[in-house]
Amino acid sequence: SGSDTVTTDLNNNGHPDVGEGALFFLEGGGISISGGNNTHVFLSAMPTGTPGLGSGLANYLFYVPPGNTNTVKLTGGSSNVYIGTILAPSSLVTLDGGSTSDSLNLQTQIVGYSINLTGGGTLNITYNQSQNALTTTNPELTQYK
């Protein structure tokens, strides 16, 4: 939380491009991201074609493996944007629009044990398959040796 800019949009074009993005892997613990009035959060998953990224991990923004039951909470700020799949099958996912003048903009698919929608701000959820993971099995991450 804070009052600054947090972004994975390195060229500031408002879109996830090859070579930009992040994958938040929460083996244990939860996460809470919030912003104040002057905060701008733009977090996107690493898109398909990013060098060094296996195709099975493309377009995942948050991966909370089964067994981690901690909460994932995203709260709106002045105009927060999240792009990519949120996979947290054992977790409570809380999406909070923030205060009245805030907005939380999600271009995601959300898989959680339970989902809670709250807040007085605007919550926009848009689904675009090309910006989300497509899997037929649960993804796996192995420890780097």
PDB file of C-alpha atoms in Angstrom:
ATOM      1  CA  SER A   1       0.000   0.000   0.000  1.00  0.00           C
ATOM      2  CA  GLY A   2       1.119   3.559  -0.395  1.00  0.00           C
ATOM      3  CA  SER A   3       0.830   6.547  -2.662  1.00  0.00           C
ATOM      4  CA  ASP A   4       3.082   5.916  -5.630  1.00  0.00           C
ATOM      5  CA  THR A   5       3.156   4.007  -8.914  1.00  0.00           C
ATOM      6  CA  VAL A   6       3.743   0.254  -9.041  1.00  0.00           C
ATOM      7  CA  THR A   7       3.853  -1.111 -12.555  1.00  0.00           C
ATOM      8  CA  THR A   8       5.006  -3.922 -14.801  1.00  0.00           C
ATOM      9  CA  ASP A   9       4.220  -1.763 -17.850  1.00  0.00           C
ATOM     10  CA  LEU A  10       7.801  -0.792 -18.644  1.00  0.00           C
ATOM     11  CA  ASN A  11       6.969   1.135 -21.827  1.00  0.00           C
ATOM     12  CA  ASN A  12       3.813   2.775 -20.372  1.00  0.00           C
ATOM     13  CA  ASN A  13       1.534   1.716 -23.231  1.00  0.00           C
ATOM     14  CA  GLY A  14      -1.179   0.252 -20.973  1.00  0.00           C
ATOM     15  CA  HIS A  15      -0.780  -3.302 -22.312  1.00  0.00           C
ATOM     16  CA  PRO A  16       1.234  -6.351 -21.241  1.00  0.00           C
ATOM     17  CA  ASP A  17       4.027  -6.867 -23.772  1.00  0.00           C
ATOM     18  CA  VAL A  18       6.571  -9.655 -24.201  1.00  0.00           C
ATOM     19  CA  GLY A  19       9.323  -9.100 -21.655  1.00  0.00           C
ATOM     20  CA  GLU A  20       7.045  -7.279 -19.211  1.00  0.00           C
ATOM     21  CA  GLY A  21       5.006  -8.680 -16.358  1.00  0.00           C
ATOM     22  CA  ALA A  22       5.274 -10.635 -13.145  1.00  0.00           C
ATOM     23  CA  LEU A  23       4.266 -13.937 -11.614  1.00  0.00           C
ATOM     24  CA  PHE A  24       3.511 -13.784  -7.894  1.00  0.00           C
ATOM     25  CA  PHE A  25       4.011 -17.281  -6.456  1.00  0.00           C
ATOM     26  CA  LEU A  26       2.776 -17.519  -2.868  1.00  0.00           C
ATOM     27  CA  GLU A  27       3.913 -20.885  -1.576  1.00  0.00           C
ATOM     28  CA  GLY A  28       2.901 -19.806   1.933  1.00  0.00           C
ATOM     29  CA  GLY A  29       1.267 -16.675   3.271  1.00  0.00           C
ATOM     30  CA  GLY A  30      -1.166 -14.298   1.658  1.00  0.00           C
ATOM     31  CA  ILE A  31      -1.004 -10.995  -0.156  1.00  0.00           C
ATOM     32  CA  SER A  32      -2.788  -7.659   0.163  1.00  0.00           C
ATOM     33  CA  ILE A  33      -2.260  -4.881  -2.372  1.00  0.00           C
ATOM     34  CA  SER A  34      -3.989  -1.556  -1.909  1.00  0.00           C
ATOM     35  CA  GLY A  35      -3.535   1.982  -3.064  1.00  0.00           C
ATOM     36  CA  GLY A  36      -4.450   5.420  -1.868  1.00  0.00           C
ATOM     37  CA  ASN A  37      -5.843   8.338  -3.854  1.00  0.00           C
ATOM     38  CA  ASN A  38      -2.610   9.017  -5.733  1.00  0.00           C
ATOM     39  CA  THR A  39      -1.602   5.412  -6.239  1.00  0.00           C
ATOM     40  CA  HIS A  40      -1.506   3.762  -9.625  1.00  0.00           C
ATOM     41  CA  VAL A  41      -1.035  -0.001  -9.684  1.00  0.00           C
ATOM     42  CA  PHE A  42      -0.667  -1.719 -13.061  1.00  0.00           C
ATOM     43  CA  LEU A  43       0.325  -5.357 -12.680  1.00  0.00           C
ATOM     44  CA  SER A  44       0.208  -7.807 -15.548  1.00  0.00           C
ATOM     45  CA  ALA A  45       1.177 -11.419 -15.955  1.00  0.00           C
ATOM     46  CA  MET A  46       4.004 -12.317 -18.323  1.00  0.00           C
ATOM     47  CA  PRO A  47       2.393 -12.973 -21.712  1.00  0.00           C
ATOM     48  CA  THR A  48       2.905 -15.986 -23.941  1.00  0.00           C
ATOM     49  CA  GLY A  49       6.197 -15.665 -25.826  1.00  0.00           C
ATOM     50  CA  THR A  50       8.159 -14.055 -22.992  1.00  0.00           C
ATOM     51  CA  PRO A  51      11.733 -15.418 -23.246  1.00  0.00           C
ATOM     52  CA  GLY A  52      12.617 -18.031 -20.617  1.00  0.00           C
ATOM     53  CA  LEU A  53       9.011 -18.515 -19.488  1.00  0.00           C
ATOM     54  CA  GLY A  54       7.472 -21.918 -20.053  1.00  0.00           C
ATOM     55  CA  SER A  55       4.136 -21.849 -21.832  1.00  0.00           C
ATOM     56  CA  GLY A  56       2.471 -23.468 -18.782  1.00  0.00           C
ATOM     57  CA  LEU A  57       3.180 -20.365 -16.671  1.00  0.00           C
ATOM     58  CA  ALA A  58       2.232 -17.682 -19.187  1.00  0.00           C
ATOM     59  CA  ASN A  59      -0.567 -15.302 -18.207  1.00  0.00           C
ATOM     60  CA  TYR A  60      -0.648 -16.258 -14.506  1.00  0.00           C
ATOM     61  CA  LEU A  61      -0.489 -13.169 -12.299  1.00  0.00           C
ATOM     62  CA  PHE A  62      -1.030 -14.795  -8.872  1.00  0.00           C
ATOM     63  CA  TYR A  63      -0.460 -18.479  -8.214  1.00  0.00           C
ATOM     64  CA  VAL A  64      -1.371 -19.697  -4.721  1.00  0.00           C
ATOM     65  CA  PRO A  65      -0.977 -23.486  -4.769  1.00  0.00           C
ATOM     66  CA  PRO A  66      -3.558 -25.842  -3.286  1.00  0.00           C
ATOM     67  CA  GLY A  67      -3.017 -26.137   0.452  1.00  0.00           C
ATOM     68  CA  ASN A  68      -2.178 -22.449   0.947  1.00  0.00           C
ATOM     69  CA  THR A  69      -5.412 -21.150   2.463  1.00  0.00           C
ATOM     70  CA  ASN A  70      -4.235 -17.568   3.056  1.00  0.00           C
ATOM     71  CA  THR A  71      -6.158 -14.604   1.653  1.00  0.00           C
ATOM     72  CA  VAL A  72      -5.496 -12.760  -1.592  1.00  0.00           C
ATOM     73  CA  LYS A  73      -6.843  -9.195  -1.288  1.00  0.00           C
ATOM     74  CA  LEU A  74      -6.805  -6.517  -3.999  1.00  0.00           C
ATOM     75  CA  THR A  75      -8.118  -3.042  -3.153  1.00  0.00           C
ATOM     76  CA  GLY A  76      -8.798  -0.270  -5.646  1.00  0.00           C
ATOM     77  CA  GLY A  77      -6.929   3.018  -5.713  1.00  0.00           C
ATOM     78  CA  SER A  78      -7.273   5.908  -8.118  1.00  0.00           C
ATOM     79  CA  SER A  79      -7.194   3.507 -11.092  1.00  0.00           C
ATOM     80  CA  ASN A  80      -5.643   0.137 -10.313  1.00  0.00           C
ATOM     81  CA  VAL A  81      -5.357  -2.462 -13.093  1.00  0.00           C
ATOM     82  CA  TYR A  82      -4.556  -6.174 -12.798  1.00  0.00           C
ATOM     83  CA  ILE A  83      -4.170  -8.382 -15.893  1.00  0.00           C
ATOM     84  CA  GLY A  84      -3.834 -12.176 -15.831  1.00  0.00           C
ATOM     85  CA  THR A  85      -5.153 -15.252 -14.079  1.00  0.00           C
ATOM     86  CA  ILE A  86      -5.506 -15.364 -10.308  1.00  0.00           C
ATOM     87  CA  LEU A  87      -5.303 -19.038  -9.324  1.00  0.00           C
ATOM     88  CA  ALA A  88      -5.879 -19.553  -5.602  1.00  0.00           C
ATOM     89  CA  PRO A  89      -8.021 -22.697  -5.319  1.00  0.00           C
ATOM     90  CA  SER A  90      -7.805 -22.982  -1.507  1.00  0.00           C
ATOM     91  CA  SER A  91      -7.946 -19.252  -0.686  1.00  0.00           C
ATOM     92  CA  LEU A  92     -10.420 -16.499  -0.018  1.00  0.00           C
ATOM     93  CA  VAL A  93     -10.013 -13.887  -2.781  1.00  0.00           C
ATOM     94  CA  THR A  94     -11.271 -10.460  -1.684  1.00  0.00           C
ATOM     95  CA  LEU A  95     -11.817  -7.819  -4.354  1.00  0.00           C
ATOM     96  CA  ASP A  96     -12.400  -4.391  -2.824  1.00  0.00           C
ATOM     97  CA  GLY A  97     -13.390  -1.469  -5.040  1.00  0.00           C
ATOM     98  CA  GLY A  98     -11.975   0.900  -2.413  1.00  0.00           C
ATOM     99  CA  SER A  99     -13.586   4.184  -1.440  1.00  0.00           C
ATOM    100  CA  THR A 100     -16.217   5.955  -3.521  1.00  0.00           C
ATOM    101  CA  SER A 101     -13.864   7.662  -6.004  1.00  0.00           C
ATOM    102  CA  ASP A 102     -11.591   4.606  -6.457  1.00  0.00           C
ATOM    103  CA  SER A 103     -11.654   1.844  -9.016  1.00  0.00           C
ATOM    104  CA  LEU A 104     -10.334  -1.686  -9.243  1.00  0.00           C
ATOM    105  CA  ASN A 105     -10.012  -2.867 -12.832  1.00  0.00           C
ATOM    106  CA  LEU A 106      -9.458  -6.573 -13.385  1.00  0.00           C
ATOM    107  CA  GLN A 107      -8.765  -8.152 -16.754  1.00  0.00           C
ATOM    108  CA  THR A 108      -8.639 -11.582 -15.179  1.00  0.00           C
ATOM    109  CA  GLN A 109     -10.102 -14.946 -14.579  1.00  0.00           C
ATOM    110  CA  ILE A 110     -10.344 -15.709 -10.889  1.00  0.00           C
ATOM    111  CA  VAL A 111     -10.217 -19.183  -9.381  1.00  0.00           C
ATOM    112  CA  GLY A 112     -10.575 -19.203  -5.605  1.00  0.00           C
ATOM    113  CA  TYR A 113     -12.140 -21.315  -2.893  1.00  0.00           C
ATOM    114  CA  SER A 114     -14.307 -18.323  -2.035  1.00  0.00           C
ATOM    115  CA  ILE A 115     -14.606 -14.833  -3.503  1.00  0.00           C
ATOM    116  CA  ASN A 116     -15.678 -11.739  -1.564  1.00  0.00           C
ATOM    117  CA  LEU A 117     -16.673  -8.505  -3.356  1.00  0.00           C
ATOM    118  CA  THR A 118     -16.689  -5.370  -1.208  1.00  0.00           C
ATOM    119  CA  GLY A 119     -16.013  -1.620  -1.084  1.00  0.00           C
ATOM    120  CA  GLY A 120     -17.677   1.598  -2.176  1.00  0.00           C
ATOM    121  CA  GLY A 121     -15.646   2.179  -5.345  1.00  0.00           C
ATOM    122  CA  THR A 122     -16.027   0.779  -8.829  1.00  0.00           C
ATOM    123  CA  LEU A 123     -15.111  -2.845  -9.500  1.00  0.00           C
ATOM    124  CA  ASN A 124     -14.692  -3.730 -13.184  1.00  0.00           C
ATOM    125  CA  ILE A 125     -14.008  -7.323 -14.205  1.00  0.00           C
ATOM    126  CA  THR A 126     -13.297  -7.964 -17.893  1.00  0.00           C
ATOM    127  CA  TYR A 127     -12.355 -11.361 -19.285  1.00  0.00           C
ATOM    128  CA  ASN A 128     -10.069 -11.575 -22.302  1.00  0.00           C
ATOM    129  CA  GLN A 129      -8.871 -15.144 -22.967  1.00  0.00           C
ATOM    130  CA  SER A 130      -5.654 -13.983 -24.666  1.00  0.00           C
ATOM    131  CA  GLN A 131      -4.566 -12.304 -21.396  1.00  0.00           C
ATOM    132  CA  ASN A 132      -5.358 -15.293 -19.190  1.00  0.00           C
ATOM    133  CA  ALA A 133      -3.886 -18.742 -18.643  1.00  0.00           C
ATOM    134  CA  LEU A 134      -5.274 -21.710 -20.497  1.00  0.00           C
ATOM    135  CA  THR A 135      -4.616 -24.954 -18.673  1.00  0.00           C
ATOM    136  CA  THR A 136      -5.934 -28.459 -18.664  1.00  0.00           C
ATOM    137  CA  THR A 137      -3.979 -29.398 -15.518  1.00  0.00           C
ATOM    138  CA  ASN A 138      -2.884 -27.544 -12.390  1.00  0.00           C
ATOM    139  CA  PRO A 139       0.390 -25.693 -12.997  1.00  0.00           C
ATOM    140  CA  GLU A 140       3.441 -26.652 -10.985  1.00  0.00           C
ATOM    141  CA  LEU A 141       6.477 -24.677  -9.943  1.00  0.00           C
ATOM    142  CA  THR A 142       9.642 -26.403  -8.852  1.00  0.00           C
ATOM    143  CA  GLN A 143      12.329 -24.959  -6.641  1.00  0.00           C
ATOM    144  CA  TYR A 144      15.250 -23.477  -8.549  1.00  0.00           C
ATOM    145  CA  LYS A 145      18.471 -25.364  -7.805  1.00  0.00           C
TER     146      LYS A 145
END
